[in-house]
Each structure stands twice: as structure tokens, then as C-alpha cells.
Amino acid sequence: MQAIEARGLEKAFGPVQALRRVTLDVPAGESLVVFGPNGAGKTTLIKILATLMRPSGGWVRLFGRDPQRDDDLRRLIGVVSHHSYLYAGLTALENLLFAARMYGLPDAGARAAELIHAVGLGLRRHDLVRTFSRGMLQRLTIARALVHNPPLLLLDEPYTGLDRHAAALFTDLLEQLRGDRTIVLTTHSIEQGLVLADRIVILVDGAVAYESRDGLEDQHAVGQLYTEFVRTGAWVH
Amino acid sequence: MGALSAVRLLVWKDLTLELRTKEILTAMAVFALLSAVIFNFAFSPSPAQAVTLLPGMLWVTLAFAATLGLSRSFVLERDQQCLEALRLFPTDRSLIYLGKAAANLLFLLLVEALILPAMAVISGIALLPHLLPLALVMLLGSIGLVAVGTIFSAMSVNTRIREVLLPVLLFPIASPVLISGVKATAGILAGRPLLEVLPGVRILAVFDVMFVVLGYVIFEFLLEE
């Protein structure tokens, strides 16, 4: 079953073309990593997949359903953006409880407590989020995104602002919580992206320039390929 | 999840945040009390004059106090793109409008509970005999101000001049609320028969229904980028 089917996605912001005829199929359970430099259209793609933005052209189906006509479909999507989506004035537990209740979980309290321990923040659960470090925030962000146990996880530049140690911890956590979820992760870091990738896509100037499942173990070769695509600005028409 | 539960959760979240920071309520209450004191010094009304002056003083104060609160309403959602997070929940996105409007209304009513007795004491008017009809008019007027204000607050939150933009957008549209509110309040305080006050109350009620429905219908489109 396809978790994501996208056909000919286009998005324009006035004269700026952010996405150009992007076509993607992501089978359920696959981890797709989308590489691209700043301004390549990664965030726009994630926002469209997350139902936060309508495409100017083309269409998307998530698990065979139309996201623009189906509010309940958002139950199947978890999003981690470079913003935390957390209220600084609420405690860690209150943030998770609020999200769990908004998703209508019957056992919201138990689920929030379970996740807060899973991300290693049990001892800080009653602390205001504004007192958290960037690494702790990111762990709580992933807990918030997974609170409703979504089968599709969209991660937009989740490593932004994390140092190497925090990034490594975050990757470990992501692998633990991954299960059989479908993951779409955007990043411009080859090293961090390849750890989770079953398949990669390189997005350049809003278009898919390269797509492959092969050779992902060779980080150096993928890095060179990426640099070449970004340098030449090449994309497939 | 039911619509009512979602709205209740959104209000709980705004109330909890406000009780921790007290940013909105403090600003609104201090502004309203200062305005009452300044009006009193400016006009020094006798009790007879106060009956004529109080409605205008009251509604002008409330309108500006409401603007202060409304301009902050969506700012706390902006910091970590929490408004985007609210849109990810599997509920009707227009419920965000109802939740925000309900929280804003609650804040405004709390300020009114403070300012009304303060103005009555300052101007020497006995409000107790008029309390019920006055409360009804103020509730209807507050719903109207908040219904329009929440729409414009959402529209202006991502602009640099939101504090300026909000009153510029709000006051022309909300003028029927202010005019009807002042007239109905004046009628009630002057002890006029209910029938004379009723047209103003009707305008307020129609305005409320119109803008709550409008806000609910258009809010999802306002949030789209």
C-alpha cells in the first residue's frame, strides 16, 4: 500500500515557483529522505504532505485518501518541523496532554506519561518547556508528534540547531520509535539523512533531480552526487 | 473528539498560559482602570452628568482594552508556529476560531467585572438596580467585539504593525457594536422602558450571530499560507 502518492505537485508563491511537477510514491513502512539546499522546496513539500498547504497544481493522496477533504486523515500524520510546536508556558506533560486530548485519545494521561518517559524526560515532566535545552525540546517535539501513534511521520529539518551529540541522540531516539512507520525526512545533511534512509530524493530548485534506493551505504558518493546536483542546479523536466 | 471538547481544551490552554504569564489580563485591566480615572479627572461629572457620560466612557475603554488583549491573542501561537500545530489536529480547523474567541471573551468579561464597579464608584452611579439588563448588553457587545477582533487578530498576527493594524481594521467594522452598546447602556442607566432599549439590543444580537458565523466559515481560509 502506498502511504504517499503525489502526482505533478506544483506550488507557486507569486512569481516564485517553490515546487515543479514533483511526483513521489512512498510505500507504507519506507523511510524516504529528501535532500536539498536551502530554498529547494523541502519545507513546502512537507507542508503539502502535512495538509498545511494546498498545492497550486497536481494532487496528493495519503493512504489512498484526499487530505483536503478529510479532516480525520490528520490522525495518521505526525509532523516534526524546525519549530517545536510546543507552548513555552506549559509544562512538558501539559504540552503532551493537550496534544493527546486534541487527538481525542481515550487514555491521554497514560499515553502522555508513557511517551515522556520514552524520550527520557520523565524527571522534567512538570517543568515549563521554556526551561528546556534545544536537545530536550527536540526530544519532546518528537514525543508530541508521536503522541497519537501516527503511521506517517514527516520530519522537516529536525536536526536544525542540534549539536553533534544531540543529533546522534535524536537519531537513536528516532530509530527506537520508528517501528513500522512511514517516514519522510528532509535535510541538507547527507551524514544525518543517510542513517535513516531506505531511499533518497534530491530536490533542486523545486524539482526532483535524483531518486535512488541504491548505493546509500556510500556516504561519500552520495555527498558528491548531491554537491554536483546543487552546483549545476540540474533537475529533471 | 466533539467540537465542544476541542473548544474547551483550546480555552483551557489559553487560560493556563495566561494565568502563568498574566500578560494579557494585566495589560487590559491596568489600561481600563487608568482610563476610568483619567475620564473622571477630565470630566469631573456630577451624578446627573455621569449618567450621560458613563456609557461612552465605558465602551471606549472596553474597546481599547479589548484591542490590547486581541492583539496578543495569536502572538503566543506564533512563537513556535503553534498555530500550525493546531491545524494538524484532526478537528474542524474553524474550531480554533471558536476556542480563541471564547478565551478572548473570557478575558474581556473579567476586565468588565473589574471596570464596571470601578466606574460606578468613581462616577457615583448606583448600578445595582440596572445590573441584569446592563450585563446582557455588555455580554452581547463583548461577543461582537471579540467575534470581529479574533478574525482581524488572526489576519494581522504575522504583520510587523499588528498593534496598529488591529484597531484600524477593527473599529470601523465594530462601530455598530460600539454605537448600539453606548445607546443601550445610556437607555438602561436613564431608566428608560425596555422597549426603547430593545432595538439596540437586537442590533447587537444580529451583529454577534453574523460575525461569529462569518468567523467560523472563513477562519480556515485565513490560516492558509
GROMACS .gro file of C-alpha atoms in nm:
model
  462
    1MET     CA    1   0.000   0.000   0.000
    2GLN     CA    2   0.122   0.350  -0.080
    3ALA     CA    3   0.140   0.580   0.221
    4ILE     CA    4   0.201   0.876  -0.010
    5GLU     CA    5   0.112   0.924  -0.374
    6ALA     CA    6   0.195   1.265  -0.514
    7ARG     CA    7   0.149   1.349  -0.880
    8GLY     CA    8   0.279   1.659  -1.054
    9LEU     CA    9   0.288   1.873  -0.741
   10GLU     CA   10   0.336   2.240  -0.810
   11LYS     CA   11   0.344   2.531  -0.568
   12ALA     CA   12   0.394   2.893  -0.657
   13PHE     CA   13   0.425   3.189  -0.422
   14GLY     CA   14   0.359   3.477  -0.658
   15PRO     CA   15   0.638   3.468  -0.915
   16VAL     CA   16   0.843   3.218  -0.713
   17GLN     CA   17   0.798   2.855  -0.814
   18ALA     CA   18   0.866   2.653  -0.498
   19LEU     CA   19   0.774   2.310  -0.639
   20ARG     CA   20   0.785   2.194  -1.001
   21ARG     CA   21   0.594   1.883  -1.104
   22VAL     CA   22   0.706   1.670  -0.811
   23THR     CA   23   0.589   1.310  -0.837
   24LEU     CA   24   0.651   1.071  -0.549
   25ASP     CA   25   0.535   0.732  -0.431
   26VAL     CA   26   0.624   0.626  -0.079
   27PRO     CA   27   0.518   0.273   0.018
   28ALA     CA   28   0.398   0.220   0.375
   29GLY     CA   29   0.689   0.148   0.609
   30GLU     CA   30   0.955   0.312   0.391
   31SER     CA   31   1.191   0.587   0.505
   32LEU     CA   32   1.237   0.847   0.236
   33VAL     CA   33   1.498   1.114   0.290
   34VAL     CA   34   1.471   1.428   0.082
   35PHE     CA   35   1.796   1.618   0.043
   36GLY     CA   36   1.814   1.968  -0.089
   37PRO     CA   37   1.982   2.302  -0.028
   38ASN     CA   38   1.802   2.599   0.128
   39GLY     CA   39   1.516   2.710  -0.095
   40ALA     CA   40   1.492   2.375  -0.275
   41GLY     CA   41   1.126   2.334  -0.173
   42LYS     CA   42   1.169   2.077   0.105
   43THR     CA   43   0.955   2.261   0.361
   44THR     CA   44   0.688   2.335   0.100
   45LEU     CA   45   0.674   1.965   0.012
   46ILE     CA   46   0.640   1.866   0.379
   47LYS     CA   47   0.369   2.129   0.436
   48ILE     CA   48   0.168   2.000   0.144
   49LEU     CA   49   0.204   1.639   0.264
   50ALA     CA   50   0.107   1.751   0.615
   51THR     CA   51  -0.212   1.916   0.477
   52LEU     CA   52  -0.092   2.257   0.596
   53MET     CA   53  -0.074   2.393   0.243
   54ARG     CA   54  -0.266   2.331  -0.079
   55PRO     CA   55  -0.065   2.268  -0.394
   56SER     CA   56  -0.112   2.510  -0.684
   57GLY     CA   57  -0.118   2.210  -0.918
   58GLY     CA   58  -0.114   1.830  -0.904
   59TRP     CA   59  -0.255   1.616  -0.627
   60VAL     CA   60  -0.168   1.413  -0.318
   61ARG     CA   61  -0.325   1.102  -0.167
   62LEU     CA   62  -0.225   0.979   0.176
   63PHE     CA   63  -0.313   0.615   0.237
   64GLY     CA   64  -0.539   0.647  -0.066
   65ARG     CA   65  -0.736   0.937   0.083
   66ASP     CA   66  -0.765   1.300  -0.023
   67PRO     CA   67  -0.613   1.515   0.255
   68GLN     CA   68  -0.802   1.829   0.153
   69ARG     CA   69  -1.141   1.667   0.208
   70ASP     CA   70  -1.072   1.452   0.508
   71ASP     CA   71  -1.005   1.615   0.850
   72ASP     CA   72  -0.980   1.275   1.014
   73LEU     CA   73  -0.685   1.179   0.791
   74ARG     CA   74  -0.468   1.409   1.003
   75ARG     CA   75  -0.489   1.141   1.273
   76LEU     CA   76  -0.248   0.940   1.057
   77ILE     CA   77   0.014   1.214   1.029
   78GLY     CA   78   0.281   1.323   1.277
   79VAL     CA   79   0.494   1.627   1.199
   80VAL     CA   80   0.827   1.742   1.337
   81SER     CA   81   0.921   2.079   1.197
   82HIS     CA   82   1.217   2.304   1.278
   83HIS     CA   83   0.976   2.475   1.515
   84SER     CA   84   0.893   2.279   1.829
   85TYR     CA   85   0.512   2.325   1.815
   86LEU     CA   86   0.534   2.343   2.196
   87TYR     CA   87   0.397   2.610   2.429
   88ALA     CA   88   0.682   2.754   2.633
   89GLY     CA   89   0.442   2.848   2.914
   90LEU     CA   90   0.312   2.493   2.960
   91THR     CA   91   0.500   2.207   3.125
   92ALA     CA   92   0.628   1.915   2.919
   93LEU     CA   93   0.347   1.695   3.045
   94GLU     CA   94   0.081   1.961   2.983
   95ASN     CA   95   0.200   2.001   2.625
   96LEU     CA   96   0.171   1.628   2.561
   97LEU     CA   97  -0.162   1.604   2.742
   98PHE     CA   98  -0.303   1.891   2.539
   99ALA     CA   99  -0.195   1.724   2.214
  100ALA     CA  100  -0.320   1.380   2.324
  101ARG     CA  101  -0.660   1.521   2.418
  102MET     CA  102  -0.687   1.721   2.097
  103TYR     CA  103  -0.632   1.394   1.910
  104GLY     CA  104  -0.916   1.252   2.117
  105LEU     CA  105  -0.711   0.970   2.272
  106PRO     CA  106  -0.918   0.784   2.531
  107ASP     CA  107  -0.615   0.725   2.758
  108ALA     CA  108  -0.448   1.063   2.705
  109GLY     CA  109  -0.285   1.076   3.050
  110ALA     CA  110  -0.130   0.731   3.025
  111ARG     CA  111  -0.007   0.789   2.670
  112ALA     CA  112   0.150   1.126   2.761
  113ALA     CA  113   0.324   0.972   3.065
  114GLU     CA  114   0.447   0.675   2.859
  115LEU     CA  115   0.596   0.894   2.588
  116ILE     CA  116   0.756   1.143   2.821
  117HIS     CA  117   0.945   0.858   2.983
  118ALA     CA  118   1.028   0.705   2.643
  119VAL     CA  119   1.208   1.024   2.541
  120GLY     CA  120   1.391   1.043   2.873
  121LEU     CA  121   1.216   1.348   3.014
  122GLY     CA  122   1.027   1.181   3.296
  123LEU     CA  123   1.211   1.373   3.566
  124ARG     CA  124   1.144   1.706   3.392
  125ARG     CA  125   0.777   1.643   3.311
  126HIS     CA  126   0.648   1.914   3.544
  127ASP     CA  127   0.899   2.176   3.426
  128LEU     CA  128   0.798   2.457   3.194
  129VAL     CA  129   0.914   2.397   2.837
  130ARG     CA  130   1.081   2.740   2.832
  131THR     CA  131   1.349   2.599   3.067
  132PHE     CA  132   1.444   2.319   2.825
  133SER     CA  133   1.763   2.297   2.617
  134ARG     CA  134   1.740   2.261   2.238
  135GLY     CA  135   1.811   1.887   2.259
  136MET     CA  136   1.541   1.832   2.523
  137LEU     CA  137   1.299   2.040   2.320
  138GLN     CA  138   1.361   1.825   2.016
  139ARG     CA  139   1.300   1.506   2.216
  140LEU     CA  140   0.974   1.647   2.346
  141THR     CA  141   0.885   1.757   1.993
  142ILE     CA  142   0.917   1.401   1.865
  143ALA     CA  143   0.711   1.275   2.158
  144ARG     CA  144   0.443   1.528   2.071
  145ALA     CA  145   0.447   1.422   1.706
  146LEU     CA  146   0.408   1.055   1.804
  147VAL     CA  147   0.152   1.104   2.079
  148HIS     CA  148  -0.130   0.971   1.860
  149ASN     CA  149   0.089   0.692   1.720
  150PRO     CA  150   0.067   0.805   1.355
  151PRO     CA  151   0.173   0.563   1.079
  152LEU     CA  152   0.321   0.853   0.879
  153LEU     CA  153   0.591   1.075   1.026
  154LEU     CA  154   0.703   1.389   0.843
  155LEU     CA  155   1.026   1.544   0.966
  156ASP     CA  156   1.131   1.880   0.828
  157GLU     CA  157   1.496   1.960   0.903
  158PRO     CA  158   1.469   1.806   1.251
  159TYR     CA  159   1.842   1.845   1.315
  160THR     CA  160   1.838   2.224   1.293
  161GLY     CA  161   2.013   2.375   1.593
  162LEU     CA  162   2.129   2.043   1.740
  163ASP     CA  163   2.496   1.985   1.812
  164ARG     CA  164   2.658   1.655   1.702
  165HIS     CA  165   2.592   1.481   2.030
  166ALA     CA  166   2.228   1.592   2.047
  167ALA     CA  167   2.183   1.499   1.678
  168ALA     CA  168   2.319   1.148   1.742
  169LEU     CA  169   2.086   1.107   2.042
  170PHE     CA  170   1.796   1.228   1.831
  171THR     CA  171   1.875   0.976   1.556
  172ASP     CA  172   1.889   0.693   1.815
  173LEU     CA  173   1.555   0.802   1.954
  174LEU     CA  174   1.404   0.820   1.608
  175GLU     CA  175   1.525   0.468   1.528
  176GLN     CA  176   1.379   0.335   1.854
  177LEU     CA  177   1.041   0.496   1.793
  178ARG     CA  178   1.036   0.424   1.421
  179GLY     CA  179   0.863   0.085   1.433
  180ASP     CA  180   0.693   0.020   1.100
  181ARG     CA  181   0.615   0.384   1.037
  182THR     CA  182   0.650   0.557   0.703
  183ILE     CA  183   0.898   0.840   0.739
  184VAL     CA  184   0.970   1.136   0.515
  185LEU     CA  185   1.267   1.335   0.640
  186THR     CA  186   1.410   1.646   0.480
  187THR     CA  187   1.761   1.763   0.548
  188HIS     CA  188   2.064   1.912   0.380
  189SER     CA  189   2.297   1.694   0.590
  190ILE     CA  190   2.398   1.381   0.396
  191GLU     CA  191   2.554   1.223   0.705
  192GLN     CA  192   2.243   1.255   0.921
  193GLY     CA  193   1.995   1.179   0.646
  194LEU     CA  194   2.151   0.855   0.523
  195VAL     CA  195   2.128   0.692   0.867
  196LEU     CA  196   1.752   0.658   0.831
  197ALA     CA  197   1.715   0.633   0.454
  198ASP     CA  198   1.566   0.341   0.262
  199ARG     CA  199   1.551   0.570  -0.041
  200ILE     CA  200   1.670   0.922  -0.118
  201VAL     CA  201   1.543   1.205  -0.332
  202ILE     CA  202   1.745   1.513  -0.418
  203LEU     CA  203   1.535   1.821  -0.463
  204VAL     CA  204   1.688   2.110  -0.656
  205ASP     CA  205   1.507   2.433  -0.730
  206GLY     CA  206   1.169   2.273  -0.650
  207ALA     CA  207   1.210   1.970  -0.875
  208VAL     CA  208   1.319   1.610  -0.821
  209ALA     CA  209   1.672   1.594  -0.962
  210TYR     CA  210   1.763   1.245  -0.846
  211GLU     CA  211   1.597   0.946  -0.681
  212SER     CA  212   1.755   0.617  -0.575
  213ARG     CA  213   1.747   0.321  -0.337
  214ASP     CA  214   2.093   0.204  -0.434
  215GLY     CA  215   2.438   0.290  -0.307
  216LEU     CA  216   2.312   0.460   0.007
  217GLU     CA  217   2.582   0.296   0.216
  218ASP     CA  218   2.846   0.503   0.034
  219GLN     CA  219   2.809   0.835   0.208
  220HIS     CA  220   3.097   0.992   0.016
  221ALA     CA  221   2.949   0.906  -0.326
  222VAL     CA  222   2.604   1.033  -0.229
  223GLY     CA  223   2.763   1.351  -0.096
  224GLN     CA  224   2.947   1.409  -0.424
  225LEU     CA  225   2.634   1.344  -0.625
  226TYR     CA  226   2.440   1.589  -0.410
  227THR     CA  227   2.708   1.856  -0.438
  228GLU     CA  228   2.710   1.814  -0.817
  229PHE     CA  229   2.332   1.849  -0.847
  230VAL     CA  230   2.329   2.155  -0.621
  231ARG     CA  231   2.626   2.312  -0.804
  232THR     CA  232   2.484   2.266  -1.151
  233GLY     CA  233   2.123   2.330  -1.046
  234ALA     CA  234   2.027   2.031  -1.261
  235TRP     CA  235   1.674   1.896  -1.236
  236VAL     CA  236   1.471   1.657  -1.442
  237HIS     CA  237   1.196   1.809  -1.657
  238MET     CA  238  -1.349   1.431   1.953
  239GLY     CA  239  -1.652   1.654   1.991
  240ALA     CA  240  -1.642   2.018   1.886
  241LEU     CA  241  -1.727   2.134   2.238
  242SER     CA  242  -1.443   1.932   2.391
  243ALA     CA  243  -1.198   2.077   2.139
  244VAL     CA  244  -1.310   2.434   2.212
  245ARG     CA  245  -1.293   2.367   2.586
  246LEU     CA  246  -0.937   2.235   2.552
  247LEU     CA  247  -0.831   2.538   2.349
  248VAL     CA  248  -0.977   2.770   2.612
  249TRP     CA  249  -0.808   2.569   2.890
  250LYS     CA  250  -0.475   2.606   2.711
  251ASP     CA  251  -0.512   2.984   2.669
  252LEU     CA  252  -0.630   3.029   3.027
  253THR     CA  253  -0.342   2.823   3.169
  254LEU     CA  254  -0.089   3.018   2.964
  255GLU     CA  255  -0.246   3.348   3.069
  256LEU     CA  256  -0.260   3.257   3.436
  257ARG     CA  257   0.114   3.178   3.420
  258THR     CA  258   0.218   3.498   3.242
  259LYS     CA  259  -0.072   3.734   3.323
  260GLU     CA  260   0.041   3.940   3.023
  261ILE     CA  261  -0.297   3.997   2.862
  262LEU     CA  262  -0.517   4.042   3.168
  263THR     CA  263  -0.274   4.274   3.344
  264ALA     CA  264  -0.238   4.499   3.040
  265MET     CA  265  -0.613   4.511   2.982
  266ALA     CA  266  -0.706   4.570   3.346
  267VAL     CA  267  -0.444   4.838   3.413
  268PHE     CA  268  -0.537   5.020   3.093
  269ALA     CA  269  -0.910   5.007   3.174
  270LEU     CA  270  -0.865   5.131   3.530
  271LEU     CA  271  -0.632   5.412   3.423
  272SER     CA  272  -0.879   5.519   3.156
  273ALA     CA  273  -1.159   5.531   3.413
  274VAL     CA  274  -0.952   5.751   3.642
  275ILE     CA  275  -0.843   5.981   3.357
  276PHE     CA  276  -1.200   6.018   3.228
  277ASN     CA  277  -1.314   6.108   3.577
  278PHE     CA  278  -1.046   6.377   3.615
  279ALA     CA  279  -1.113   6.510   3.266
  280PHE     CA  280  -1.491   6.542   3.301
  281SER     CA  281  -1.539   6.552   3.681
  282PRO     CA  282  -1.906   6.467   3.620
  283SER     CA  283  -2.186   6.523   3.867
  284PRO     CA  284  -2.405   6.212   3.922
  285ALA     CA  285  -2.659   6.354   3.676
  286GLN     CA  286  -2.393   6.418   3.410
  287ALA     CA  287  -2.235   6.080   3.477
  288VAL     CA  288  -2.548   5.901   3.355
  289THR     CA  289  -2.492   6.066   3.016
  290LEU     CA  290  -2.114   6.032   3.011
  291LEU     CA  291  -2.064   5.687   3.159
  292PRO     CA  292  -2.188   5.481   2.860
  293GLY     CA  293  -1.940   5.647   2.623
  294MET     CA  294  -1.656   5.627   2.875
  295LEU     CA  295  -1.731   5.262   2.941
  296TRP     CA  296  -1.749   5.145   2.581
  297VAL     CA  297  -1.447   5.345   2.462
  298THR     CA  298  -1.245   5.198   2.747
  299LEU     CA  299  -1.365   4.846   2.672
  300ALA     CA  300  -1.300   4.877   2.301
  301PHE     CA  301  -0.937   4.979   2.356
  302ALA     CA  302  -0.884   4.726   2.635
  303ALA     CA  303  -1.022   4.455   2.407
  304THR     CA  304  -0.779   4.563   2.136
  305LEU     CA  305  -0.489   4.519   2.376
  306GLY     CA  306  -0.597   4.165   2.456
  307LEU     CA  307  -0.684   4.071   2.100
  308SER     CA  308  -0.350   4.190   1.964
  309ARG     CA  309  -0.174   3.944   2.197
  310SER     CA  310  -0.416   3.659   2.138
  311PHE     CA  311  -0.238   3.495   1.845
  312VAL     CA  312   0.113   3.609   1.937
  313LEU     CA  313   0.157   3.318   2.177
  314GLU     CA  314   0.069   3.083   1.891
  315ARG     CA  315   0.327   3.240   1.664
  316ASP     CA  316   0.649   3.180   1.859
  317GLN     CA  317   0.693   2.809   1.782
  318GLN     CA  318   0.442   2.801   1.494
  319CYS     CA  319   0.187   2.657   1.736
  320LEU     CA  320  -0.095   2.776   1.511
  321GLU     CA  321   0.039   2.533   1.251
  322ALA     CA  322   0.036   2.263   1.518
  323LEU     CA  323  -0.328   2.342   1.599
  324ARG     CA  324  -0.411   2.298   1.230
  325LEU     CA  325  -0.263   1.948   1.239
  326PHE     CA  326  -0.521   1.821   1.486
  327PRO     CA  327  -0.795   1.611   1.325
  328THR     CA  328  -1.070   1.855   1.417
  329ASP     CA  329  -1.255   2.113   1.213
  330ARG     CA  330  -0.997   2.392   1.182
  331SER     CA  331  -1.262   2.658   1.237
  332LEU     CA  332  -1.292   2.538   1.595
  333ILE     CA  333  -0.961   2.717   1.656
  334TYR     CA  334  -1.153   3.039   1.592
  335LEU     CA  335  -1.425   2.948   1.839
  336GLY     CA  336  -1.167   2.848   2.102
  337LYS     CA  337  -0.970   3.168   2.057
  338ALA     CA  338  -1.283   3.384   2.057
  339ALA     CA  339  -1.413   3.213   2.372
  340ALA     CA  340  -1.083   3.271   2.554
  341ASN     CA  341  -1.075   3.635   2.441
  342LEU     CA  342  -1.434   3.680   2.556
  343LEU     CA  343  -1.349   3.537   2.895
  344PHE     CA  344  -1.060   3.781   2.937
  345LEU     CA  345  -1.277   4.075   2.832
  346LEU     CA  346  -1.558   3.976   3.068
  347LEU     CA  347  -1.311   3.953   3.356
  348VAL     CA  348  -1.192   4.305   3.281
  349GLU     CA  349  -1.554   4.425   3.262
  350ALA     CA  350  -1.623   4.271   3.602
  351LEU     CA  351  -1.345   4.492   3.733
  352ILE     CA  352  -1.405   4.811   3.541
  353LEU     CA  353  -1.783   4.836   3.577
  354PRO     CA  354  -1.789   4.865   3.957
  355ALA     CA  355  -1.481   5.090   3.942
  356MET     CA  356  -1.654   5.331   3.704
  357ALA     CA  357  -1.971   5.319   3.909
  358VAL     CA  358  -1.783   5.412   4.225
  359ILE     CA  359  -1.585   5.686   4.052
  360SER     CA  360  -1.890   5.842   3.887
  361GLY     CA  361  -2.124   5.784   4.184
  362ILE     CA  362  -2.389   5.593   3.988
  363ALA     CA  363  -2.585   5.311   4.151
  364LEU     CA  364  -2.555   5.023   3.903
  365LEU     CA  365  -2.722   4.754   4.111
  366PRO     CA  366  -3.082   4.833   4.004
  367HIS     CA  367  -2.976   4.810   3.636
  368LEU     CA  368  -2.737   4.518   3.669
  369LEU     CA  369  -2.922   4.248   3.472
  370PRO     CA  370  -3.006   4.445   3.156
  371LEU     CA  371  -2.664   4.610   3.171
  372ALA     CA  372  -2.492   4.271   3.197
  373LEU     CA  373  -2.690   4.147   2.895
  374VAL     CA  374  -2.591   4.449   2.683
  375MET     CA  375  -2.228   4.420   2.785
  376LEU     CA  376  -2.222   4.047   2.714
  377LEU     CA  377  -2.370   4.097   2.367
  378GLY     CA  378  -2.138   4.387   2.293
  379SER     CA  379  -1.835   4.192   2.412
  380ILE     CA  380  -1.925   3.894   2.193
  381GLY     CA  381  -1.947   4.129   1.895
  382LEU     CA  382  -1.611   4.294   1.966
  383VAL     CA  383  -1.441   3.961   2.019
  384ALA     CA  384  -1.603   3.792   1.717
  385VAL     CA  385  -1.467   4.057   1.479
  386GLY     CA  386  -1.147   4.116   1.674
  387THR     CA  387  -1.045   3.750   1.669
  388ILE     CA  388  -1.075   3.743   1.289
  389PHE     CA  389  -0.859   4.054   1.248
  390SER     CA  390  -0.616   3.941   1.516
  391ALA     CA  391  -0.551   3.621   1.318
  392MET     CA  392  -0.515   3.823   0.998
  393SER     CA  393  -0.267   4.069   1.145
  394VAL     CA  394  -0.056   3.841   1.365
  395ASN     CA  395   0.215   3.789   1.105
  396THR     CA  396   0.246   4.156   1.019
  397ARG     CA  397   0.504   4.382   1.180
  398ILE     CA  398   0.245   4.652   1.254
  399ARG     CA  399  -0.020   4.431   1.411
  400GLU     CA  400  -0.075   4.663   1.711
  401VAL     CA  401  -0.156   4.946   1.469
  402LEU     CA  402  -0.334   4.736   1.211
  403LEU     CA  403  -0.577   4.568   1.451
  404PRO     CA  404  -0.762   4.882   1.574
  405VAL     CA  405  -0.757   5.030   1.224
  406LEU     CA  406  -0.934   4.721   1.093
  407LEU     CA  407  -1.146   4.653   1.399
  408PHE     CA  408  -1.308   4.983   1.489
  409PRO     CA  409  -1.479   5.065   1.158
  410ILE     CA  410  -1.633   4.719   1.139
  411ALA     CA  411  -1.719   4.709   1.509
  412SER     CA  412  -1.874   5.058   1.511
  413PRO     CA  413  -2.233   4.917   1.515
  414VAL     CA  414  -2.141   4.736   1.837
  415LEU     CA  415  -1.998   5.049   1.997
  416ILE     CA  416  -2.285   5.276   1.888
  417SER     CA  417  -2.557   5.029   1.988
  418GLY     CA  418  -2.374   4.947   2.311
  419VAL     CA  419  -2.349   5.312   2.409
  420LYS     CA  420  -2.714   5.382   2.323
  421ALA     CA  421  -2.849   5.076   2.502
  422THR     CA  422  -2.633   5.142   2.810
  423ALA     CA  423  -2.746   5.506   2.818
  424GLY     CA  424  -3.109   5.396   2.793
  425ILE     CA  425  -3.070   5.146   3.076
  426LEU     CA  426  -2.890   5.389   3.307
  427ALA     CA  427  -3.151   5.661   3.236
  428GLY     CA  428  -3.421   5.413   3.344
  429ARG     CA  429  -3.597   5.415   3.007
  430PRO     CA  430  -3.853   5.141   2.937
  431LEU     CA  431  -3.715   4.817   2.795
  432LEU     CA  432  -3.892   4.869   2.462
  433GLU     CA  433  -3.681   5.178   2.396
  434VAL     CA  434  -3.360   4.986   2.461
  435LEU     CA  435  -3.460   4.680   2.264
  436PRO     CA  436  -3.361   4.800   1.912
  437GLY     CA  437  -3.000   4.845   2.027
  438VAL     CA  438  -3.001   4.502   2.188
  439ARG     CA  439  -3.138   4.350   1.867
  440ILE     CA  440  -2.862   4.510   1.658
  441LEU     CA  441  -2.602   4.370   1.898
  442ALA     CA  442  -2.755   4.021   1.880
  443VAL     CA  443  -2.774   4.023   1.499
  444PHE     CA  444  -2.416   4.152   1.474
  445ASP     CA  445  -2.296   3.876   1.707
  446VAL     CA  446  -2.462   3.597   1.512
  447MET     CA  447  -2.342   3.739   1.181
  448PHE     CA  448  -1.976   3.771   1.277
  449VAL     CA  449  -1.948   3.451   1.479
  450VAL     CA  450  -2.083   3.261   1.176
  451LEU     CA  451  -1.860   3.458   0.938
  452GLY     CA  452  -1.552   3.396   1.153
  453TYR     CA  453  -1.630   3.027   1.175
  454VAL     CA  454  -1.677   2.996   0.799
  455ILE     CA  455  -1.373   3.194   0.682
  456PHE     CA  456  -1.121   3.110   0.953
  457GLU     CA  457  -0.972   2.804   0.784
  458PHE     CA  458  -0.901   3.009   0.471
  459LEU     CA  459  -0.745   3.288   0.679
  460LEU     CA  460  -0.494   3.044   0.820
  461GLU     CA  461  -0.378   2.911   0.486
  462GLU     CA  462  -0.048   3.037   0.359
   0.00000   0.00000   0.00000
